[in-house]
XYZ file of C-alpha atoms in Angstrom:
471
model
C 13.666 18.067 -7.633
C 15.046 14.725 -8.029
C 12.555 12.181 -6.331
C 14.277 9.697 -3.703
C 12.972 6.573 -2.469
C 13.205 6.855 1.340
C 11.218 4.261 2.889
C 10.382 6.208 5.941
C 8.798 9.174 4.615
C 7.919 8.771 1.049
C 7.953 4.999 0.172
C 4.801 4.497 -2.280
C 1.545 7.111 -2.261
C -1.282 7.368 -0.297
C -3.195 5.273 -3.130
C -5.265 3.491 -0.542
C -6.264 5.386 1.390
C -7.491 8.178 -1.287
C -9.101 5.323 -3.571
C -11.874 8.521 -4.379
C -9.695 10.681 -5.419
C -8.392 11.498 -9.121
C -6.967 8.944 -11.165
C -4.513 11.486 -12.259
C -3.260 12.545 -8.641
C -2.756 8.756 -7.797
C -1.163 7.797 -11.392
C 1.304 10.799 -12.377
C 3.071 12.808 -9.518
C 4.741 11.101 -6.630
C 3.051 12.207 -3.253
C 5.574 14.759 -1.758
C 5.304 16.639 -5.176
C 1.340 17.359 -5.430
C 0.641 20.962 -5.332
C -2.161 22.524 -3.500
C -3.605 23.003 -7.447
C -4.432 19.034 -7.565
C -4.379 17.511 -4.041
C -5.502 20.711 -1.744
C -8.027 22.196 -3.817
C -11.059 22.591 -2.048
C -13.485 21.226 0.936
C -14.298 18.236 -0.876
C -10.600 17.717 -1.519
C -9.406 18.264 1.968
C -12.278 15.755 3.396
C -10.980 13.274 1.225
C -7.427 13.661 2.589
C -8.901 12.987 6.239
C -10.655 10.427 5.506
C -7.687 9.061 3.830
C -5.689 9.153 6.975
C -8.373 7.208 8.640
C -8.034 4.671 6.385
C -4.546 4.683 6.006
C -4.811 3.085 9.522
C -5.897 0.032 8.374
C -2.719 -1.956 8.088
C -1.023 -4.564 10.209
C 0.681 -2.536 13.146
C -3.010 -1.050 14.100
C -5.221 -4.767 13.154
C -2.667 -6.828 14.718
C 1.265 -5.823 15.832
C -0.444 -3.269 18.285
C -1.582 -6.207 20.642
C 1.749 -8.298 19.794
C 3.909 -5.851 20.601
C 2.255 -5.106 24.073
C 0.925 -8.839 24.976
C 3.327 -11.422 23.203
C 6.522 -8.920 24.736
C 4.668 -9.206 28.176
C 3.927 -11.495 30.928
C -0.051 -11.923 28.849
C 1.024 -13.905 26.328
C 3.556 -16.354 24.228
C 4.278 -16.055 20.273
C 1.998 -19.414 19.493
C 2.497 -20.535 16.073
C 5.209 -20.711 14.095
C 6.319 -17.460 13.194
C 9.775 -16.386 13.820
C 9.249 -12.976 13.654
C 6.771 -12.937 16.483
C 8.876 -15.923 18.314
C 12.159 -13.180 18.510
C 9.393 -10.539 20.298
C 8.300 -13.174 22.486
C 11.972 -14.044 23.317
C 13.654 -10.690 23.383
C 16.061 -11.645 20.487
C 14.702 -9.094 18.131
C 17.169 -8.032 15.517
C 17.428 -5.437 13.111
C 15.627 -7.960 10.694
C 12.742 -8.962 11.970
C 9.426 -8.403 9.778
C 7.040 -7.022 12.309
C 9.703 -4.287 13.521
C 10.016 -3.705 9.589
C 6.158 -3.270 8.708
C 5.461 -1.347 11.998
C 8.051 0.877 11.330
C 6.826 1.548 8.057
C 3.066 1.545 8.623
C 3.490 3.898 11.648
C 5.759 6.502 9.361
C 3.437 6.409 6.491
C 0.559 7.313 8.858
C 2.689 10.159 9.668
C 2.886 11.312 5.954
C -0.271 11.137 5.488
C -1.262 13.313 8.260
C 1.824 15.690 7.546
C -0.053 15.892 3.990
C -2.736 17.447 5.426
C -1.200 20.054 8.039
C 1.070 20.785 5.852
C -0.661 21.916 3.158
C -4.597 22.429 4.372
C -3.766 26.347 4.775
C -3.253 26.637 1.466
C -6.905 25.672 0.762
C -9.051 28.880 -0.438
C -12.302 27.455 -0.362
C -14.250 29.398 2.306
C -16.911 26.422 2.546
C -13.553 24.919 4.913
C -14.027 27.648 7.631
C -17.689 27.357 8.070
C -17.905 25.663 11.552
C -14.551 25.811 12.254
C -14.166 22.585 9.396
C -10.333 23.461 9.176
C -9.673 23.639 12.551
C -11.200 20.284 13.643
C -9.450 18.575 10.351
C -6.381 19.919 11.263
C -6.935 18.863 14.707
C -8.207 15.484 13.803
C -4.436 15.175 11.787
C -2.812 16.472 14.564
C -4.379 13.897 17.170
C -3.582 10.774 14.800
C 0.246 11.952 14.558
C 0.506 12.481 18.137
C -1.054 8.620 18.332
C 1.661 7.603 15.668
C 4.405 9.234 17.391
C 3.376 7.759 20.581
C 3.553 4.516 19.272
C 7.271 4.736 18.178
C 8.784 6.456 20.739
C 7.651 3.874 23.698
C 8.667 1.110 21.201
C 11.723 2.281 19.897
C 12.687 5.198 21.894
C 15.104 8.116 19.794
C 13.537 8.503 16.569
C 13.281 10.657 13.766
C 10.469 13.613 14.291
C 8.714 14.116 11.033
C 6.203 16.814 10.878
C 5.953 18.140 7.578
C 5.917 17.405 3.676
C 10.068 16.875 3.007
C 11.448 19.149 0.433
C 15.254 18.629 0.743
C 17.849 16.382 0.909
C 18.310 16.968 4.913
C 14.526 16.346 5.675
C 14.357 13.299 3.282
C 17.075 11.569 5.485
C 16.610 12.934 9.174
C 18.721 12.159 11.843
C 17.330 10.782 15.352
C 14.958 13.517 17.684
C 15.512 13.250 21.481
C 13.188 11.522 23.041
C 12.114 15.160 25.173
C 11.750 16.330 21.621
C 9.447 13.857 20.541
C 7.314 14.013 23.957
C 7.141 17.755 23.337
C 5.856 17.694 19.904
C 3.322 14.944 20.818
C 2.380 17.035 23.799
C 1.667 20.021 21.132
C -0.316 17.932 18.767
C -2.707 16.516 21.134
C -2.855 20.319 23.110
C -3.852 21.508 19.642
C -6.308 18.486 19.001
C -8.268 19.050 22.231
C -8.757 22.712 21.873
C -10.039 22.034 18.533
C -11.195 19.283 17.508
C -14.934 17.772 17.734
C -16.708 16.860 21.132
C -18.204 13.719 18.788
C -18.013 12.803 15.760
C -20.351 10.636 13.074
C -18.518 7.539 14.369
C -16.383 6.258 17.818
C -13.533 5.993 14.964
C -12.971 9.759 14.940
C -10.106 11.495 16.566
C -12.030 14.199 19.278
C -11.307 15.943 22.125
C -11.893 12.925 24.380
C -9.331 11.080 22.321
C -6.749 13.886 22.681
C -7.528 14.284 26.313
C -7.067 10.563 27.183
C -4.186 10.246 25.002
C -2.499 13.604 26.836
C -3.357 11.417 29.879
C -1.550 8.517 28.933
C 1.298 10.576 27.461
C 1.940 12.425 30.512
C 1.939 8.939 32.237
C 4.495 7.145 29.963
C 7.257 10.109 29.626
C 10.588 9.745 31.448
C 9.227 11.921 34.185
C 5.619 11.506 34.680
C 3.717 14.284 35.514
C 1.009 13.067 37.713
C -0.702 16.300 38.071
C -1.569 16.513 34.235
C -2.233 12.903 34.452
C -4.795 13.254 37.075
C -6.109 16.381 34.795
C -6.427 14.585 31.434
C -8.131 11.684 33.137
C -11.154 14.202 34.719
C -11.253 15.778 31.351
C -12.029 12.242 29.757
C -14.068 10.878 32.979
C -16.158 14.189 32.887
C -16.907 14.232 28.927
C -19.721 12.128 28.752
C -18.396 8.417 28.753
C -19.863 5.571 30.954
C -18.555 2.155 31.748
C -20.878 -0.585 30.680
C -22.990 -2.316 32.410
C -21.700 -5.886 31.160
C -17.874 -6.604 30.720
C -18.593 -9.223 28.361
C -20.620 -6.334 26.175
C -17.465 -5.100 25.009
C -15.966 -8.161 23.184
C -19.768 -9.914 21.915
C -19.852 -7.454 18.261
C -23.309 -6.524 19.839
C -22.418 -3.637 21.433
C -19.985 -1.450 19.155
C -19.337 2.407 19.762
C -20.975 2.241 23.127
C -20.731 4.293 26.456
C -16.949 3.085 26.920
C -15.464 3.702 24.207
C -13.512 6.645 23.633
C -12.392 5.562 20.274
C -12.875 2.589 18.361
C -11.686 0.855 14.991
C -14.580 0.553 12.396
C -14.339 -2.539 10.979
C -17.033 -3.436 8.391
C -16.753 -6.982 7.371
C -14.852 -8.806 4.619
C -17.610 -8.083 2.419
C -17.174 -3.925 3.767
C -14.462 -1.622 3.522
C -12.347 -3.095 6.320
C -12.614 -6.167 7.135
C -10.471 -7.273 10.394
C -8.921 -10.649 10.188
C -7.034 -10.920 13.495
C -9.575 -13.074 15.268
C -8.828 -15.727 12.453
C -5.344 -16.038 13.448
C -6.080 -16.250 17.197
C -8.583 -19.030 17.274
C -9.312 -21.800 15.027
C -8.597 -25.248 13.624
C -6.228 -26.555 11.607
C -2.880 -24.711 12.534
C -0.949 -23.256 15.335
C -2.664 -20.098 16.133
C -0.826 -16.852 17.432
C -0.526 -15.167 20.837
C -1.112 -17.967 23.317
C -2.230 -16.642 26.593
C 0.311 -17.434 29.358
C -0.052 -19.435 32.472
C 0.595 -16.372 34.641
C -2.324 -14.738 33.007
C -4.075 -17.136 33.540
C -3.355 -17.884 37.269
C -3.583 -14.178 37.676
C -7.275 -14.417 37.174
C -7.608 -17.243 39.069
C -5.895 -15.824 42.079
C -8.030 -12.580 41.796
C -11.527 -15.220 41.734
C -11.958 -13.450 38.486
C -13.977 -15.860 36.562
C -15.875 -12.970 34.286
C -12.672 -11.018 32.944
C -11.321 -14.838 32.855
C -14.087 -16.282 30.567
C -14.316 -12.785 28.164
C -10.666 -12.856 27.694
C -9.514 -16.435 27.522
C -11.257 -19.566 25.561
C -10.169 -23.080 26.594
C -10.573 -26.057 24.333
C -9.275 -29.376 23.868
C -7.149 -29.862 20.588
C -5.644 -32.876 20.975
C -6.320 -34.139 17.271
C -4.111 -30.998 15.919
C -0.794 -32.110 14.562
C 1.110 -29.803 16.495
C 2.723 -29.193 19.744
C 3.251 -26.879 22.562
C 5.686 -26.060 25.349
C 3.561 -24.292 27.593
C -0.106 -25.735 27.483
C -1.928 -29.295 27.119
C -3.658 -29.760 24.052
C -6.596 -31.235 26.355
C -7.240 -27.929 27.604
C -5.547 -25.248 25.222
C -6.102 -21.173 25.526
C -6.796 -18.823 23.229
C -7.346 -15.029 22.988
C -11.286 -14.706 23.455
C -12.031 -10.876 22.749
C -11.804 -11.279 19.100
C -14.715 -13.225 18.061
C -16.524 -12.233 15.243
C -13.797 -13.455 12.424
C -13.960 -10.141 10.328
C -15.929 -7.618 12.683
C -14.691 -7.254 15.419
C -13.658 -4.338 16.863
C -10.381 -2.854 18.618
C -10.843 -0.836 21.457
C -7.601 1.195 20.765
C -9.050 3.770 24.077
C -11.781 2.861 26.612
C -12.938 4.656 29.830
C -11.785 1.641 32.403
C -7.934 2.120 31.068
C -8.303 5.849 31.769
C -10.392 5.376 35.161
C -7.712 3.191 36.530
C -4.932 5.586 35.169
C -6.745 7.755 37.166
C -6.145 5.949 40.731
C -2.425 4.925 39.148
C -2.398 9.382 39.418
C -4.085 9.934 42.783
C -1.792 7.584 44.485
C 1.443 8.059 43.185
C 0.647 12.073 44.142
C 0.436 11.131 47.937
C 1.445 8.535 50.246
C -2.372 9.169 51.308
C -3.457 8.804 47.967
C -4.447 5.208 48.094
C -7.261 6.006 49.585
C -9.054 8.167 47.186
C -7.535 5.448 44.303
C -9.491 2.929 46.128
C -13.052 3.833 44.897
C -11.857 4.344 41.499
C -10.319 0.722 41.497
C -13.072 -0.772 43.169
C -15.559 0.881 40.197
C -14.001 -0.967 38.097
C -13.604 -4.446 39.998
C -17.771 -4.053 41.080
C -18.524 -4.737 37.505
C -16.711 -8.100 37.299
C -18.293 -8.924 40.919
C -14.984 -8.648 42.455
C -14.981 -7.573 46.305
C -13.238 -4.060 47.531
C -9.394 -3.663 46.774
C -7.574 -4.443 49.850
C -5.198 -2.436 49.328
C -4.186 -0.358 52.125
C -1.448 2.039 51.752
C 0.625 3.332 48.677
C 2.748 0.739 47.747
C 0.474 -2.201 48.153
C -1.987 0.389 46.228
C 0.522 -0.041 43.396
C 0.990 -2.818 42.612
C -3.129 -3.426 42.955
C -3.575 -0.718 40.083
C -0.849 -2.519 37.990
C -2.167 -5.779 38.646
C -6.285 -4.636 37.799
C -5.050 -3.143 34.471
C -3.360 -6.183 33.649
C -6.753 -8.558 34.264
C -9.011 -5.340 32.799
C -6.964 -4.678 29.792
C -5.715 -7.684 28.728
C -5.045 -8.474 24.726
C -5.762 -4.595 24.477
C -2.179 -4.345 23.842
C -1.251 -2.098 27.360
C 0.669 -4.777 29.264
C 4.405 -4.043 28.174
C 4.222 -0.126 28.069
C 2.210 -0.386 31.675
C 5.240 -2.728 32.696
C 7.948 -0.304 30.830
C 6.636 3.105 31.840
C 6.581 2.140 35.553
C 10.360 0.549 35.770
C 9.172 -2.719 36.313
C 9.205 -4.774 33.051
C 12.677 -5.939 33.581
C 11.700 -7.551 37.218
C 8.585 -9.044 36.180
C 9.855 -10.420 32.796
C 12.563 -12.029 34.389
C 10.757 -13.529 37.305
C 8.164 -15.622 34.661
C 7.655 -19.217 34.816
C 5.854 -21.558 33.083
C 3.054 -23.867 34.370
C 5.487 -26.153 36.214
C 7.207 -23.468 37.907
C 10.247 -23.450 36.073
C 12.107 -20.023 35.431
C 11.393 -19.175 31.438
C 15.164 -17.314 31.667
C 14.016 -14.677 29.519
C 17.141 -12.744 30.648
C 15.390 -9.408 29.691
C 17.934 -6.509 29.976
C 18.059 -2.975 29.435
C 19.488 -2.976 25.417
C 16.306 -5.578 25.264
C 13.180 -2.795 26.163
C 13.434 -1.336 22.385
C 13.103 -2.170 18.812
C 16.186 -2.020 17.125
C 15.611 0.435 13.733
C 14.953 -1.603 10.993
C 17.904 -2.902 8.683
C 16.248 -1.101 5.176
C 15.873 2.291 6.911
C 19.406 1.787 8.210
C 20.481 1.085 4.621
C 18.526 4.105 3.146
C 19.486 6.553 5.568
C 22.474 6.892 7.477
C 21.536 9.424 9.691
C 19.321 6.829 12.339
C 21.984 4.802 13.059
């Protein structure tokens, strides 16, 4: 079959990510030609493919565009820098062009392949040594989980896309037309359903896709489709809150690189160090000397704190210093007292908390009260859990509606620079009215203008070129 380069499904290999594997199966046969005879064929084989979807992961959408694309697009944060890529997310003037739309697109799709490589073919496998303990199941499942993550990702960030889900063998399923946005839901609902019946309760590290992972992503799902279902929300979140997770004890814990895989985390990037496998070199864009650094926090965020008296989620999340001797300027901030992202720190270890147990406690009381006008009330300890840590008083939140906009507003000071904000703001109908009510620290109206053709990526200009079926 002639081979086509189509930059969404089969642009390069999976050479990365299966650095162990056979110099032969890297150097000779293009990826969506390996037969089960070199790629699938045994145990050993089919752990490597895993673990080469793991590592796949480690590219710039999950080290870095996850938190632009749902800070810098938000009311948390401003493009800093110089970069006019990030500047167009920051100002809603996004085009088909743009670089980050381009790499996300692409990283996000070849996750996909590489977990299609595995479901696809992983049946195929004879060697009985993969159905001892159920191995194929929870590798399957583990594949299944990480697509459903990847397929999350682009449908709240570009909406309609193309549904992928196995190895393409013709012309039609190299260049695939647009799924429905119901479709894509569904198929992400059926992934994850799949992963939590079968994958691992734990795994060797927090970075491993298990049944907490597929519950709290179901949770989140079920939160963020056109019609939330707030009954399976409410589900999921028990099924996370009830599998063994505990917030810790310390907020600050979570960002000092002292505490890694703990209690909260549901599922965690490994980073190892420059020196390691994977090192992570986001915090060295965020903070430092010398240059403009990227995602300034905003002066709503930070008055938000303020107004809440919360100096602890404040101080872990936002660094002040004076940088008055840079040779650069600023719009927003005074170099005498200048803000930076503070829950990176560790230049190339820290970690990403891509799930924790506070974003699925408070998605809990988001569930409770949106299920009853009475529900506020049985939010209220849920929301207040989380605020007692930070040495916040009660929620005073009353009734429903004030209940709300209390969850929205806690998730926002809990989870900030986790990369939530915009998809908390877009899955609840209220990104346009916030957005458009932001001013800077004068009180001046930033006119974002943010309108409905604004809330997506456009698809980028290459895959329009290559295939003529997404436009």
């Amino acid at each position: 079959m002639k081979f086509k380069i189509y930059s969404l499904i089969a642009a390069g290999t999976i050479a990365l990510a299966l650095s162990s594997c056979k110099k032969d199966f890297l150097d000779q046969t293009p990826i969506t030609q390996v037969g089960p005879d070199v790629a699938f064929a045994d145990a050993a084989a089919a752990e490597k493919l895993i673990q080469g979807a793991y590592d796949g992961m480690y590219n710039d959408f999950h080290i870095w565009d996850y938190m632009t694309n749902g800070d810098v697009r938000s009311d948390n944060a401003y493009a800093g820098g110089d970069n006019p890529a990030n500047i167009q997310l920051d100002l809603f003037t996004v085009n088909s062009t743009n670089g980050n739309v381009g790499r996300d697109w692409n990283a996000l799709y070849s996750d996909i392949k590489n977990c299609n490589l595995i479901i696809t073919n992983i049946s195929n496998i004879q060697d009985p040594k993969l159905d001892v303990g159920d191995r194929r199941k929870q590798i399957l499942a583990e594949a299944s989980i990480l697509r459903a993550y990847m397929y999350f990702n682009l449908v709240r960030t570009w909406g309609s896309v193309p549904l992928v889900v196995k190895v393409p063998t013709t012309d039609a399923e190299f260049y695939p037309a647009k799924a429905s946005v119901d479709a894509i839901y569904a198929q992400i609902i059926a992934d994850l359903e799949y992963g939590a019946a079968n994958a691992r309760v734990a795994g060797p590290t927090k970075g491993i896709m298990t049944k907490g992972v597929a519950n709290a992503l179901l949770a989140k799902v079920y939160a963020s489709k056109p019609t939330p279902d707030w009954n399976k929300v409410n589900m999921y979140c028990d099924a996370v809150i009830g599998g063994g997770y505990s917030l810790i004890s310390n907020y600050d814990f979570l960002w000092d690189s002292n505490h890694k895989n703990n209690s909260e985390a549901i599922w965690e990037m490994q980073y190892d160090g420059y020196g390691g496998l994977h090192g992570n070199w986001m915090p060295s864009v965020l903070v430092g000397t010398g240059w403009k650094r990227f995602n300034t926090p905003t002066n709503s965020l930070a008055k938000a704190f303020d107004d809440a008296g919360d100096a602890i989620r404040k101080a872990s999340s936002i660094k002040f210093n004076n940088v008055v001797s840079e040779g650069w300027n600023d719009s927003y901030w005074s170099k005498t007292s200048y803000p930076y992202i503070n829950k990176y720190r560790a230049d190339d270890k820290s970690d990403n908390y891509i799930l924790r147990l506070a974003d699925i406690i408070l998605l809990k009381a988001e569930a409770v009260n949106e299920l009853s006008t009475s529900g506020w009330s049985t939010a209220a300890p849920l929301v207040n859990q989380i605020r007692s840590r930070v040495n916040l008083d009660a929620t005073p939140a009353a009734d429903q509606a004030s209940m709300r906009l209390a969850i929205e507003n806690e998730r926002r000071l809990e989870l900030a620079f986790e990369g939530h904000r915009w998809f908390d703001l877009l899955r609840t109908n209220r990104v346009i009215p916030v957005m458009n009510a932001q001013v800077d620290g004068t009180g001046a109206n930033l006119n974002y203008n943010l309108t409905a053709s604004k809330l997506y990526f456009p698809i980028p200009q290459d895959e329009l070129d290559k295939n003529p079926n997404v436009r």
